[in-house]
Amino acid sequence: MSRKRLTHLDCSIAHSLDQIGDWWTLLIVREAFLGISTFSAFQSRLGIAKNILTNRLDYLVDVNVLERLQPRSDTARFEYHLTDKGRDLMPLLAALMQWGDRWLFGPGKEPLEVVDVQSHQRIAQLQVTNTQGHAVPLSHLRFRPGPGASEKTRQQFEELRERRRTKAAP
Amino acid sequence: MSRKRLTHLDCSIAHSLDQIGDWWTLLIVREAFLGISTFSAFQSRLGIAKNILTNRLDYLVDVNVLERLQPRSDTARFEYHLTDKGRDLMPLLAALMQWGDRWLFGPGKEPLEVVDVQSHQRIAQLQVTNTQGHAVPLSHLRFRPGPGASEKTRQQFEELRERRRTKAAP
């Protein structure tokens, strides 16, 4: 797998990207959400080479995004199912989908939609909200060091703040 | 850029991944959110090779995620700023970050956090909601063909439905 190591960057975005590995991973997860569970079904639907698929499925089992089950003991056929960690990638898939719907396809041309099985309605646009549940405009969002930030990250943020101060000065 | 073409898959997830290109793209977008705008600042913060950074910045300008500005006409120094399309990647970054915070770092160990500048509080967990704004449990979410689905996609969904019906049968 031609993965770049991004874990020198002190940030969950970099670590998540590193663990997700590559785009195939997310497409396999999408297929698993669709109910696909066997090697042959993943393979025929994604049109992915068998050795790459083997590699990715093994990887996803290793990092606990999928679990490998053998539903019948009299056959060697495995099934792959999402774990809680894997299912928790749904907001990420929804974010990718909504961005593509908006900027690449446009309204009324969405190839897929995500629906709530109870209401049969499409889900709403993902919104960044504050802890009171109110939407926060994107222009109001800022990053800052979290409780687990390294000393280096804290220093970098100080430098950024300094840079903005200098820039804002006349 | 070693990009896989994923656009044969009729889905905004695949198209978004295809356009985003590779992980560096999202990390450059993250830096732009942090206020980084010059080549040298992107380079020193990400530790990315200059030729790769040149390539990615050009690409992000081409696909209208960043715009290239020349703030002072007496210098050749460019700045890169997020477009609306680029800023709209924030929910995706937040989804990546929250997944990593939860599954890779754990509570209290988050390296970075996203805050609302007005309340100075961390944003809430992204939630998938229905159109009435109520959270939908992940187990209630299903994909279905959207208004722009191809004939092939519709057929594939029919096959999936058929497969589930057969499986559910005694």
mmCIF file of C-alpha atoms in Angstrom:
data_model
loop_
_atom_site.group_PDB
_atom_site.id
_atom_site.type_symbol
_atom_site.label_atom_id
_atom_site.label_comp_id
_atom_site.label_asym_id
_atom_site.label_seq_id
_atom_site.Cartn_x
_atom_site.Cartn_y
_atom_site.Cartn_z
ATOM 1 C CA MET A 1 0.000 0.000 0.000
ATOM 2 C CA SER A 2 1.538 3.303 -1.052
ATOM 3 C CA ARG A 3 0.688 5.095 2.136
ATOM 4 C CA LYS A 4 2.333 8.289 3.158
ATOM 5 C CA ARG A 5 3.095 8.510 6.845
ATOM 6 C CA LEU A 6 1.338 11.629 8.035
ATOM 7 C CA THR A 7 1.554 10.877 11.717
ATOM 8 C CA HIS A 8 4.386 13.357 12.273
ATOM 9 C CA LEU A 9 1.632 15.988 12.057
ATOM 10 C CA ASP A 10 0.023 16.481 15.440
ATOM 11 C CA CYS A 11 -3.591 16.482 14.361
ATOM 12 C CA SER A 12 -6.512 14.084 14.166
ATOM 13 C CA ILE A 13 -7.110 15.043 10.549
ATOM 14 C CA ALA A 14 -3.646 13.795 9.575
ATOM 15 C CA HIS A 15 -3.922 10.693 11.754
ATOM 16 C CA SER A 16 -7.371 9.832 10.400
ATOM 17 C CA LEU A 17 -6.148 10.233 6.829
ATOM 18 C CA ASP A 18 -3.168 8.074 7.667
ATOM 19 C CA GLN A 19 -5.314 5.340 9.121
ATOM 20 C CA ILE A 20 -7.903 5.469 6.363
ATOM 21 C CA GLY A 21 -4.978 4.782 4.044
ATOM 22 C CA ASP A 22 -6.330 5.532 0.605
ATOM 23 C CA TRP A 23 -9.507 6.223 -1.297
ATOM 24 C CA TRP A 24 -10.346 2.545 -1.809
ATOM 25 C CA THR A 25 -10.782 2.205 1.912
ATOM 26 C CA LEU A 26 -13.659 4.665 1.989
ATOM 27 C CA LEU A 27 -15.272 3.119 -1.066
ATOM 28 C CA ILE A 28 -15.102 -0.312 0.574
ATOM 29 C CA VAL A 29 -16.719 1.208 3.673
ATOM 30 C CA ARG A 30 -19.407 2.749 1.470
ATOM 31 C CA GLU A 31 -20.086 -0.688 -0.043
ATOM 32 C CA ALA A 32 -20.286 -2.217 3.434
ATOM 33 C CA PHE A 33 -22.916 0.400 4.341
ATOM 34 C CA LEU A 34 -24.820 -0.701 1.246
ATOM 35 C CA GLY A 35 -24.915 -4.227 2.645
ATOM 36 C CA ILE A 36 -22.097 -5.719 0.577
ATOM 37 C CA SER A 37 -20.174 -8.263 2.626
ATOM 38 C CA THR A 38 -18.423 -10.812 0.409
ATOM 39 C CA PHE A 39 -15.128 -10.573 -1.456
ATOM 40 C CA SER A 40 -16.723 -11.312 -4.813
ATOM 41 C CA ALA A 41 -19.420 -8.662 -4.371
ATOM 42 C CA PHE A 42 -16.896 -5.973 -3.365
ATOM 43 C CA GLN A 43 -14.769 -6.992 -6.289
ATOM 44 C CA SER A 44 -17.426 -6.915 -8.970
ATOM 45 C CA ARG A 45 -19.025 -3.693 -7.769
ATOM 46 C CA LEU A 46 -15.825 -1.683 -7.328
ATOM 47 C CA GLY A 47 -13.904 -3.114 -10.285
ATOM 48 C CA ILE A 48 -10.825 -3.312 -8.067
ATOM 49 C CA ALA A 49 -7.931 -5.748 -8.648
ATOM 50 C CA LYS A 50 -8.182 -8.840 -6.445
ATOM 51 C CA ASN A 51 -4.764 -8.397 -4.833
ATOM 52 C CA ILE A 52 -5.523 -4.774 -3.949
ATOM 53 C CA LEU A 53 -8.895 -5.750 -2.515
ATOM 54 C CA THR A 54 -7.330 -8.555 -0.432
ATOM 55 C CA ASN A 55 -4.775 -6.111 0.883
ATOM 56 C CA ARG A 56 -7.368 -3.448 1.762
ATOM 57 C CA LEU A 57 -9.781 -5.876 3.426
ATOM 58 C CA ASP A 58 -6.948 -7.310 5.535
ATOM 59 C CA TYR A 59 -5.906 -3.796 6.440
ATOM 60 C CA LEU A 60 -9.430 -2.740 7.407
ATOM 61 C CA VAL A 61 -9.753 -5.803 9.624
ATOM 62 C CA ASP A 62 -6.355 -5.024 11.200
ATOM 63 C CA VAL A 63 -7.384 -1.482 12.116
ATOM 64 C CA ASN A 64 -10.793 -2.675 13.331
ATOM 65 C CA VAL A 65 -12.971 -0.879 10.771
ATOM 66 C CA LEU A 66 -14.294 -4.214 9.458
ATOM 67 C CA GLU A 67 -14.627 -7.562 11.169
ATOM 68 C CA ARG A 68 -14.196 -10.829 9.320
ATOM 69 C CA LEU A 69 -16.846 -13.435 10.058
ATOM 70 C CA GLN A 70 -17.309 -16.981 8.873
ATOM 71 C CA PRO A 71 -21.076 -17.385 8.997
ATOM 72 C CA ARG A 72 -21.068 -21.092 8.178
ATOM 73 C CA SER A 73 -18.422 -23.395 9.560
ATOM 74 C CA ASP A 74 -18.760 -25.791 6.592
ATOM 75 C CA THR A 75 -17.479 -23.234 4.084
ATOM 76 C CA ALA A 76 -14.375 -21.087 3.806
ATOM 77 C CA ARG A 77 -16.434 -18.107 2.680
ATOM 78 C CA PHE A 78 -15.845 -15.039 4.809
ATOM 79 C CA GLU A 79 -18.051 -12.047 5.307
ATOM 80 C CA TYR A 80 -16.895 -8.565 6.180
ATOM 81 C CA HIS A 81 -19.032 -6.365 8.405
ATOM 82 C CA LEU A 82 -18.570 -2.858 9.752
ATOM 83 C CA THR A 83 -17.523 -2.490 13.365
ATOM 84 C CA ASP A 84 -18.699 0.450 15.497
ATOM 85 C CA LYS A 85 -15.529 2.266 14.466
ATOM 86 C CA GLY A 86 -16.349 1.590 10.815
ATOM 87 C CA ARG A 87 -19.984 2.659 11.117
ATOM 88 C CA ASP A 88 -18.770 5.831 12.721
ATOM 89 C CA LEU A 89 -17.241 6.805 9.347
ATOM 90 C CA MET A 90 -20.766 7.591 8.112
ATOM 91 C CA PRO A 91 -20.610 11.332 8.921
ATOM 92 C CA LEU A 92 -17.366 11.480 6.917
ATOM 93 C CA LEU A 93 -18.974 9.721 3.955
ATOM 94 C CA ALA A 94 -21.987 12.030 4.227
ATOM 95 C CA ALA A 95 -19.669 15.071 4.255
ATOM 96 C CA LEU A 96 -17.842 13.836 1.136
ATOM 97 C CA MET A 97 -21.103 13.100 -0.604
ATOM 98 C CA GLN A 98 -22.716 16.415 0.176
ATOM 99 C CA TRP A 99 -19.635 18.347 -0.934
ATOM 100 C CA GLY A 100 -19.612 16.472 -4.247
ATOM 101 C CA ASP A 101 -23.350 16.884 -4.685
ATOM 102 C CA ARG A 102 -23.034 20.610 -4.190
ATOM 103 C CA TRP A 103 -19.851 21.414 -6.106
ATOM 104 C CA LEU A 104 -19.456 18.655 -8.665
ATOM 105 C CA PHE A 105 -22.966 17.534 -9.601
ATOM 106 C CA GLY A 106 -25.343 20.292 -8.526
ATOM 107 C CA PRO A 107 -28.895 20.231 -7.200
ATOM 108 C CA GLY A 108 -31.229 17.710 -8.805
ATOM 109 C CA LYS A 109 -28.305 15.717 -10.233
ATOM 110 C CA GLU A 110 -27.233 13.788 -7.115
ATOM 111 C CA PRO A 111 -26.342 10.184 -8.079
ATOM 112 C CA LEU A 112 -26.972 8.792 -4.587
ATOM 113 C CA GLU A 113 -28.782 9.992 -1.521
ATOM 114 C CA VAL A 114 -28.747 8.998 2.124
ATOM 115 C CA VAL A 115 -32.160 8.479 3.647
ATOM 116 C CA ASP A 116 -33.534 7.872 7.109
ATOM 117 C CA VAL A 117 -35.351 4.515 6.984
ATOM 118 C CA GLN A 118 -38.020 5.762 9.370
ATOM 119 C CA SER A 119 -39.122 8.881 7.495
ATOM 120 C CA HIS A 120 -37.881 7.774 4.026
ATOM 121 C CA GLN A 121 -36.557 11.305 3.673
ATOM 122 C CA ARG A 122 -33.107 12.472 2.680
ATOM 123 C CA ILE A 123 -30.870 13.509 5.512
ATOM 124 C CA ALA A 124 -30.247 17.213 5.996
ATOM 125 C CA GLN A 125 -27.011 18.994 5.132
ATOM 126 C CA LEU A 126 -24.393 18.321 7.792
ATOM 127 C CA GLN A 127 -23.947 21.431 9.840
ATOM 128 C CA VAL A 128 -21.272 22.484 12.210
ATOM 129 C CA THR A 129 -23.084 23.447 15.412
ATOM 130 C CA ASN A 130 -22.126 24.785 18.816
ATOM 131 C CA THR A 131 -22.853 22.828 21.966
ATOM 132 C CA GLN A 132 -26.318 24.440 22.154
ATOM 133 C CA GLY A 133 -27.122 22.941 18.760
ATOM 134 C CA HIS A 134 -27.078 26.213 16.827
ATOM 135 C CA ALA A 135 -25.387 26.308 13.414
ATOM 136 C CA VAL A 136 -22.034 28.104 13.396
ATOM 137 C CA PRO A 137 -21.137 29.909 10.147
ATOM 138 C CA LEU A 138 -17.919 28.546 8.599
ATOM 139 C CA SER A 139 -16.300 31.970 8.932
ATOM 140 C CA HIS A 140 -16.670 31.732 12.718
ATOM 141 C CA LEU A 141 -14.660 28.537 13.036
ATOM 142 C CA ARG A 142 -11.066 28.464 14.221
ATOM 143 C CA PHE A 143 -8.629 25.721 15.118
ATOM 144 C CA ARG A 144 -6.809 25.845 18.416
ATOM 145 C CA PRO A 145 -4.570 23.408 20.312
ATOM 146 C CA GLY A 146 -6.559 20.738 22.149
ATOM 147 C CA PRO A 147 -5.839 19.106 25.520
ATOM 148 C CA GLY A 148 -3.511 16.588 23.825
ATOM 149 C CA ALA A 149 -1.494 19.106 21.799
ATOM 150 C CA SER A 150 2.265 18.711 21.789
ATOM 151 C CA GLU A 151 4.586 21.510 22.825
ATOM 152 C CA LYS A 152 5.484 21.970 19.157
ATOM 153 C CA THR A 153 1.833 22.471 18.178
ATOM 154 C CA ARG A 154 1.348 25.032 20.937
ATOM 155 C CA GLN A 155 4.424 26.903 19.741
ATOM 156 C CA GLN A 156 3.196 26.834 16.144
ATOM 157 C CA PHE A 157 -0.108 28.354 17.221
ATOM 158 C CA GLU A 158 1.730 31.062 19.113
ATOM 159 C CA GLU A 159 3.715 31.819 15.948
ATOM 160 C CA LEU A 160 0.502 31.967 13.921
ATOM 161 C CA ARG A 161 -1.053 34.366 16.403
ATOM 162 C CA GLU A 162 2.075 36.512 16.284
ATOM 163 C CA ARG A 163 2.008 36.494 12.495
ATOM 164 C CA ARG A 164 -1.619 37.625 12.418
ATOM 165 C CA ARG A 165 -0.843 40.368 14.921
ATOM 166 C CA THR A 166 2.064 41.647 12.788
ATOM 167 C CA LYS A 167 -0.037 41.452 9.645
ATOM 168 C CA ALA A 168 -2.916 43.368 11.226
ATOM 169 C CA ALA A 169 -0.590 46.115 12.442
ATOM 170 C CA PRO A 170 -0.404 49.225 10.237
ATOM 171 C CA MET B 1 0.006 13.237 -9.137
ATOM 172 C CA SER B 2 -0.644 9.530 -8.685
ATOM 173 C CA ARG B 3 -4.386 9.825 -8.745
ATOM 174 C CA LYS B 4 -6.681 6.931 -9.309
ATOM 175 C CA ARG B 5 -9.601 7.726 -11.547
ATOM 176 C CA LEU B 6 -12.666 6.896 -9.516
ATOM 177 C CA THR B 7 -15.149 8.726 -11.688
ATOM 178 C CA HIS B 8 -16.438 5.515 -13.265
ATOM 179 C CA LEU B 9 -18.272 5.067 -9.959
ATOM 180 C CA ASP B 10 -21.585 6.883 -10.046
ATOM 181 C CA CYS B 11 -21.433 8.505 -6.646
ATOM 182 C CA SER B 12 -20.497 11.836 -5.132
ATOM 183 C CA ILE B 13 -18.250 10.118 -2.617
ATOM 184 C CA ALA B 14 -16.089 8.719 -5.417
ATOM 185 C CA HIS B 15 -16.152 11.972 -7.380
ATOM 186 C CA SER B 16 -15.257 14.038 -4.315
ATOM 187 C CA LEU B 17 -12.368 11.704 -3.494
ATOM 188 C CA ASP B 18 -11.254 11.933 -7.096
ATOM 189 C CA GLN B 19 -11.288 15.707 -7.057
ATOM 190 C CA ILE B 20 -9.652 16.024 -3.656
ATOM 191 C CA GLY B 21 -6.845 14.000 -5.197
ATOM 192 C CA ASP B 22 -4.758 12.925 -2.256
ATOM 193 C CA TRP B 23 -4.252 13.476 1.434
ATOM 194 C CA TRP B 24 -1.931 16.460 0.954
ATOM 195 C CA THR B 25 -4.816 18.366 -0.524
ATOM 196 C CA LEU B 26 -6.824 18.191 2.682
ATOM 197 C CA LEU B 27 -3.820 19.077 4.799
ATOM 198 C CA ILE B 28 -3.171 22.140 2.617
ATOM 199 C CA VAL B 29 -6.825 23.089 3.050
ATOM 200 C CA ARG B 30 -6.453 22.649 6.807
ATOM 201 C CA GLU B 31 -3.437 24.983 6.764
ATOM 202 C CA ALA B 32 -5.401 27.534 4.745
ATOM 203 C CA PHE B 33 -8.121 27.417 7.426
ATOM 204 C CA LEU B 34 -5.399 28.140 9.964
ATOM 205 C CA GLY B 35 -4.541 31.303 8.068
ATOM 206 C CA ILE B 36 -1.492 30.018 6.192
ATOM 207 C CA SER B 37 -1.324 31.607 2.740
ATOM 208 C CA THR B 38 2.222 31.639 1.399
ATOM 209 C CA PHE B 39 4.240 28.925 -0.300
ATOM 210 C CA SER B 40 7.036 29.093 2.248
ATOM 211 C CA ALA B 41 4.658 28.838 5.212
ATOM 212 C CA PHE B 42 2.819 25.820 3.736
ATOM 213 C CA GLN B 43 6.179 24.264 2.993
ATOM 214 C CA SER B 44 7.748 24.691 6.386
ATOM 215 C CA ARG B 45 4.645 23.671 8.326
ATOM 216 C CA LEU B 46 3.789 20.559 6.324
ATOM 217 C CA GLY B 47 7.343 19.420 5.609
ATOM 218 C CA ILE B 48 6.307 18.666 2.034
ATOM 219 C CA ALA B 49 8.715 18.622 -0.939
ATOM 220 C CA LYS B 50 8.641 21.872 -2.929
ATOM 221 C CA ASN B 51 7.771 20.235 -6.238
ATOM 222 C CA ILE B 52 4.857 18.336 -4.676
ATOM 223 C CA LEU B 53 3.601 21.492 -3.005
ATOM 224 C CA THR B 54 3.814 23.467 -6.271
ATOM 225 C CA ASN B 55 1.889 20.719 -8.010
ATOM 226 C CA ARG B 56 -0.825 20.551 -5.332
ATOM 227 C CA LEU B 57 -1.283 24.321 -5.074
ATOM 228 C CA ASP B 58 -1.614 24.593 -8.871
ATOM 229 C CA TYR B 59 -4.107 21.756 -8.802
ATOM 230 C CA LEU B 60 -6.183 23.316 -6.014
ATOM 231 C CA VAL B 61 -6.286 26.596 -7.942
ATOM 232 C CA ASP B 62 -7.335 24.707 -11.102
ATOM 233 C CA VAL B 63 -10.263 23.020 -9.372
ATOM 234 C CA ASN B 64 -11.238 26.261 -7.625
ATOM 235 C CA VAL B 65 -10.611 25.209 -4.027
ATOM 236 C CA LEU B 66 -7.945 27.908 -3.594
ATOM 237 C CA GLU B 67 -7.506 31.198 -5.376
ATOM 238 C CA ARG B 68 -4.069 32.665 -6.092
ATOM 239 C CA LEU B 69 -3.735 36.342 -5.276
ATOM 240 C CA GLN B 70 -0.875 38.767 -5.723
ATOM 241 C CA PRO B 71 -1.474 41.210 -2.887
ATOM 242 C CA ARG B 72 1.282 43.640 -3.904
ATOM 243 C CA SER B 73 1.965 44.390 -7.534
ATOM 244 C CA ASP B 74 5.635 45.176 -6.832
ATOM 245 C CA THR B 75 6.465 41.642 -5.751
ATOM 246 C CA ALA B 76 6.069 38.224 -7.312
ATOM 247 C CA ARG B 77 4.909 36.743 -4.002
ATOM 248 C CA PHE B 78 1.585 34.978 -4.304
ATOM 249 C CA GLU B 79 -0.925 34.210 -1.623
ATOM 250 C CA TYR B 80 -3.377 31.333 -1.637
ATOM 251 C CA HIS B 81 -6.811 31.748 -0.115
ATOM 252 C CA LEU B 82 -9.778 29.419 0.214
ATOM 253 C CA THR B 83 -12.687 29.925 -2.167
ATOM 254 C CA ASP B 84 -16.290 29.226 -1.079
ATOM 255 C CA LYS B 85 -15.865 25.735 -2.483
ATOM 256 C CA GLY B 86 -12.716 25.319 -0.395
ATOM 257 C CA ARG B 87 -14.263 26.690 2.797
ATOM 258 C CA ASP B 88 -17.104 24.263 2.280
ATOM 259 C CA LEU B 89 -14.641 21.417 2.975
ATOM 260 C CA MET B 90 -14.774 22.355 6.664
ATOM 261 C CA PRO B 91 -17.509 19.829 7.588
ATOM 262 C CA LEU B 92 -15.360 17.142 5.956
ATOM 263 C CA LEU B 93 -12.292 18.222 7.959
ATOM 264 C CA ALA B 94 -14.399 18.319 11.117
ATOM 265 C CA ALA B 95 -15.686 14.792 10.394
ATOM 266 C CA LEU B 96 -12.120 13.505 9.893
ATOM 267 C CA MET B 97 -10.952 15.219 13.027
ATOM 268 C CA GLN B 98 -13.769 13.978 15.220
ATOM 269 C CA TRP B 99 -13.351 10.409 13.993
ATOM 270 C CA GLY B 100 -9.639 10.529 14.779
ATOM 271 C CA ASP B 101 -10.255 12.165 18.142
ATOM 272 C CA ARG B 102 -12.676 9.417 19.081
ATOM 273 C CA TRP B 103 -10.979 6.326 17.692
ATOM 274 C CA LEU B 104 -7.282 7.174 17.529
ATOM 275 C CA PHE B 105 -6.607 9.613 20.350
ATOM 276 C CA GLY B 106 -9.491 9.323 22.797
ATOM 277 C CA PRO B 107 -11.222 11.858 25.040
ATOM 278 C CA GLY B 108 -8.965 14.418 26.691
ATOM 279 C CA LYS B 109 -6.117 13.707 24.244
ATOM 280 C CA GLU B 110 -7.323 15.701 21.217
ATOM 281 C CA PRO B 111 -4.345 17.474 19.591
ATOM 282 C CA LEU B 112 -6.488 20.169 17.979
ATOM 283 C CA GLU B 113 -9.976 21.453 18.455
ATOM 284 C CA VAL B 114 -12.342 23.538 16.387
ATOM 285 C CA VAL B 115 -13.950 26.424 18.229
ATOM 286 C CA ASP B 116 -16.651 28.952 17.493
ATOM 287 C CA VAL B 117 -15.017 32.408 17.746
ATOM 288 C CA GLN B 118 -18.156 33.871 19.257
ATOM 289 C CA SER B 119 -18.620 31.485 22.172
ATOM 290 C CA HIS B 120 -14.962 30.293 22.363
ATOM 291 C CA GLN B 121 -16.411 26.816 22.822
ATOM 292 C CA ARG B 122 -15.602 23.656 20.947
ATOM 293 C CA ILE B 123 -18.023 22.705 18.240
ATOM 294 C CA ALA B 124 -20.383 19.821 18.908
ATOM 295 C CA GLN B 125 -20.054 16.352 17.389
ATOM 296 C CA LEU B 126 -21.277 16.398 13.792
ATOM 297 C CA GLN B 127 -24.591 14.628 13.655
ATOM 298 C CA VAL B 128 -26.548 13.238 10.810
ATOM 299 C CA THR B 129 -30.030 14.745 11.156
ATOM 300 C CA ASN B 130 -33.321 14.517 9.326
ATOM 301 C CA THR B 131 -34.889 17.569 7.726
ATOM 302 C CA GLN B 132 -36.626 18.394 11.021
ATOM 303 C CA GLY B 133 -33.210 18.664 12.668
ATOM 304 C CA HIS B 134 -33.501 15.502 14.769
ATOM 305 C CA ALA B 135 -30.488 13.200 15.001
ATOM 306 C CA VAL B 136 -30.825 9.976 13.007
ATOM 307 C CA PRO B 137 -29.049 6.912 14.465
ATOM 308 C CA LEU B 138 -26.412 5.534 12.090
ATOM 309 C CA SER B 139 -28.282 2.220 11.931
ATOM 310 C CA HIS B 140 -31.271 4.025 10.377
ATOM 311 C CA LEU B 141 -29.324 5.378 7.404
ATOM 312 C CA ARG B 142 -29.544 3.839 3.942
ATOM 313 C CA PHE B 143 -28.229 4.844 0.549
ATOM 314 C CA ARG B 144 -30.613 4.985 -2.401
ATOM 315 C CA PRO B 145 -30.309 6.218 -5.987
ATOM 316 C CA GLY B 146 -30.669 9.986 -6.254
ATOM 317 C CA PRO B 147 -32.313 12.057 -9.013
ATOM 318 C CA GLY B 148 -29.084 11.976 -11.048
ATOM 319 C CA ALA B 149 -28.475 8.213 -10.760
ATOM 320 C CA SER B 150 -27.504 6.389 -13.936
ATOM 321 C CA GLU B 151 -29.475 3.417 -15.227
ATOM 322 C CA LYS B 152 -26.608 1.179 -14.074
ATOM 323 C CA THR B 153 -26.819 2.501 -10.506
ATOM 324 C CA ARG B 154 -30.571 1.935 -10.412
ATOM 325 C CA GLN B 155 -30.057 -1.632 -11.631
ATOM 326 C CA GLN B 156 -27.380 -2.245 -9.013
ATOM 327 C CA PHE B 157 -29.745 -1.101 -6.277
ATOM 328 C CA GLU B 158 -32.430 -3.413 -7.603
ATOM 329 C CA GLU B 159 -29.937 -6.276 -7.434
ATOM 330 C CA LEU B 160 -29.027 -5.348 -3.867
ATOM 331 C CA ARG B 161 -32.670 -5.303 -2.861
ATOM 332 C CA GLU B 162 -33.187 -8.660 -4.508
ATOM 333 C CA ARG B 163 -30.140 -10.056 -2.708
ATOM 334 C CA ARG B 164 -31.443 -8.879 0.669
ATOM 335 C CA ARG B 165 -34.847 -10.387 -0.068
ATOM 336 C CA THR B 166 -33.283 -13.765 -0.928
ATOM 337 C CA LYS B 167 -31.073 -13.649 2.147
ATOM 338 C CA ALA B 168 -33.977 -12.839 4.428
ATOM 339 C CA ALA B 169 -36.034 -15.725 3.024
ATOM 340 C CA PRO B 170 -36.044 -18.917 5.136
#
